[in-house]
């Protein structure tokens, strides 16, 4: 499952057009989840727990799109 996020996301995260907040995505993550951070500036710190942190065989993958200037967040 893939969750899409943006700095000010308020959607359900199911598509790029309906991104959720980073905090909500981390809370909703389960083993095998990919969290895709859309372009933008993020200023936060999040922890994964045993329940949402993934496993060796099913990791949680955090992917960040590069901004137009090629920077990350």
mmCIF file of C-alpha atoms in Angstrom:
data_model
loop_
_atom_site.group_PDB
_atom_site.id
_atom_site.type_symbol
_atom_site.label_atom_id
_atom_site.label_comp_id
_atom_site.label_asym_id
_atom_site.label_seq_id
_atom_site.Cartn_x
_atom_site.Cartn_y
_atom_site.Cartn_z
ATOM 1 C CA UNK A 1 0.000 0.000 0.000
ATOM 2 C CA UNK A 2 1.217 3.498 -0.811
ATOM 3 C CA UNK A 3 0.414 6.605 1.231
ATOM 4 C CA UNK A 4 0.951 10.026 -0.339
ATOM 5 C CA UNK A 5 1.821 12.972 1.893
ATOM 6 C CA UNK A 6 2.372 16.706 1.568
ATOM 7 C CA UNK A 7 3.407 19.344 4.116
ATOM 8 C CA UNK A 8 -0.220 20.475 4.548
ATOM 9 C CA UNK A 9 -2.036 17.293 3.510
ATOM 10 C CA UNK A 10 -5.539 16.739 4.848
ATOM 11 C CA UNK A 11 -6.791 13.939 2.584
ATOM 12 C CA UNK A 12 -6.788 10.177 2.930
ATOM 13 C CA UNK A 13 -3.384 9.718 1.241
ATOM 14 C CA UNK A 14 -4.636 7.276 -1.366
ATOM 15 C CA UNK A 15 -3.521 9.450 -4.312
ATOM 16 C CA UNK A 16 -1.158 12.335 -5.061
ATOM 17 C CA UNK A 17 -4.247 14.539 -5.359
ATOM 18 C CA UNK A 18 -5.466 13.633 -1.841
ATOM 19 C CA UNK A 19 -2.301 13.603 0.286
ATOM 20 C CA UNK A 20 -2.399 13.153 4.031
ATOM 21 C CA UNK A 21 -0.208 14.782 6.650
ATOM 22 C CA UNK A 22 3.168 13.187 7.398
ATOM 23 C CA UNK A 23 2.101 12.483 10.993
ATOM 24 C CA UNK A 24 -1.051 10.690 9.825
ATOM 25 C CA UNK A 25 0.935 8.615 7.303
ATOM 26 C CA UNK A 26 3.452 7.475 9.907
ATOM 27 C CA UNK A 27 0.616 6.555 12.275
ATOM 28 C CA UNK A 28 -1.185 4.617 9.511
ATOM 29 C CA UNK A 29 1.917 2.779 8.253
ATOM 30 C CA UNK A 30 2.064 -0.978 8.606
ATOM 31 C CA UNK A 31 4.601 -3.501 7.331
ATOM 32 C CA UNK A 32 4.865 -3.209 3.547
ATOM 33 C CA UNK A 33 3.725 0.435 3.343
ATOM 34 C CA UNK A 34 5.449 2.976 1.106
ATOM 35 C CA UNK A 35 5.169 6.592 2.266
ATOM 36 C CA UNK A 36 5.740 9.010 -0.624
ATOM 37 C CA UNK A 37 6.610 12.547 0.423
ATOM 38 C CA UNK A 38 5.571 15.011 -2.279
ATOM 39 C CA UNK A 39 7.549 18.123 -3.075
ATOM 40 C CA UNK A 40 7.675 20.751 -0.382
ATOM 41 C CA UNK A 41 9.358 21.766 2.847
ATOM 42 C CA UNK A 42 8.941 19.505 5.877
ATOM 43 C CA UNK A 43 9.997 20.364 9.397
ATOM 44 C CA UNK A 44 9.181 17.489 11.711
ATOM 45 C CA UNK A 45 10.489 14.355 13.364
ATOM 46 C CA UNK A 46 8.546 11.102 13.589
ATOM 47 C CA UNK A 47 9.150 7.733 15.209
ATOM 48 C CA UNK A 48 8.128 4.358 13.920
ATOM 49 C CA UNK A 49 7.007 1.837 16.511
ATOM 50 C CA UNK A 50 7.061 -1.915 16.474
ATOM 51 C CA UNK A 51 3.476 -1.865 15.160
ATOM 52 C CA UNK A 52 4.092 0.526 12.257
ATOM 53 C CA UNK A 53 7.810 0.175 11.605
ATOM 54 C CA UNK A 54 7.806 -2.725 9.206
ATOM 55 C CA UNK A 55 9.731 -5.980 9.204
ATOM 56 C CA UNK A 56 12.760 -7.391 7.434
ATOM 57 C CA UNK A 57 10.548 -8.973 4.766
ATOM 58 C CA UNK A 58 8.014 -6.117 4.643
ATOM 59 C CA UNK A 59 9.788 -2.840 5.392
ATOM 60 C CA UNK A 60 8.166 0.556 5.549
ATOM 61 C CA UNK A 61 9.734 2.538 2.702
ATOM 62 C CA UNK A 62 9.960 6.327 2.969
ATOM 63 C CA UNK A 63 10.453 8.014 -0.415
ATOM 64 C CA UNK A 64 10.948 11.730 -0.981
ATOM 65 C CA UNK A 65 10.418 13.453 -4.333
ATOM 66 C CA UNK A 66 13.071 15.981 -5.212
ATOM 67 C CA UNK A 67 12.062 19.629 -5.386
ATOM 68 C CA UNK A 68 12.513 21.479 -8.662
ATOM 69 C CA UNK A 69 15.951 22.647 -7.493
ATOM 70 C CA UNK A 70 16.843 18.940 -6.916
ATOM 71 C CA UNK A 71 16.857 19.322 -3.107
ATOM 72 C CA UNK A 72 14.944 17.047 -0.774
ATOM 73 C CA UNK A 73 12.408 18.755 1.470
#
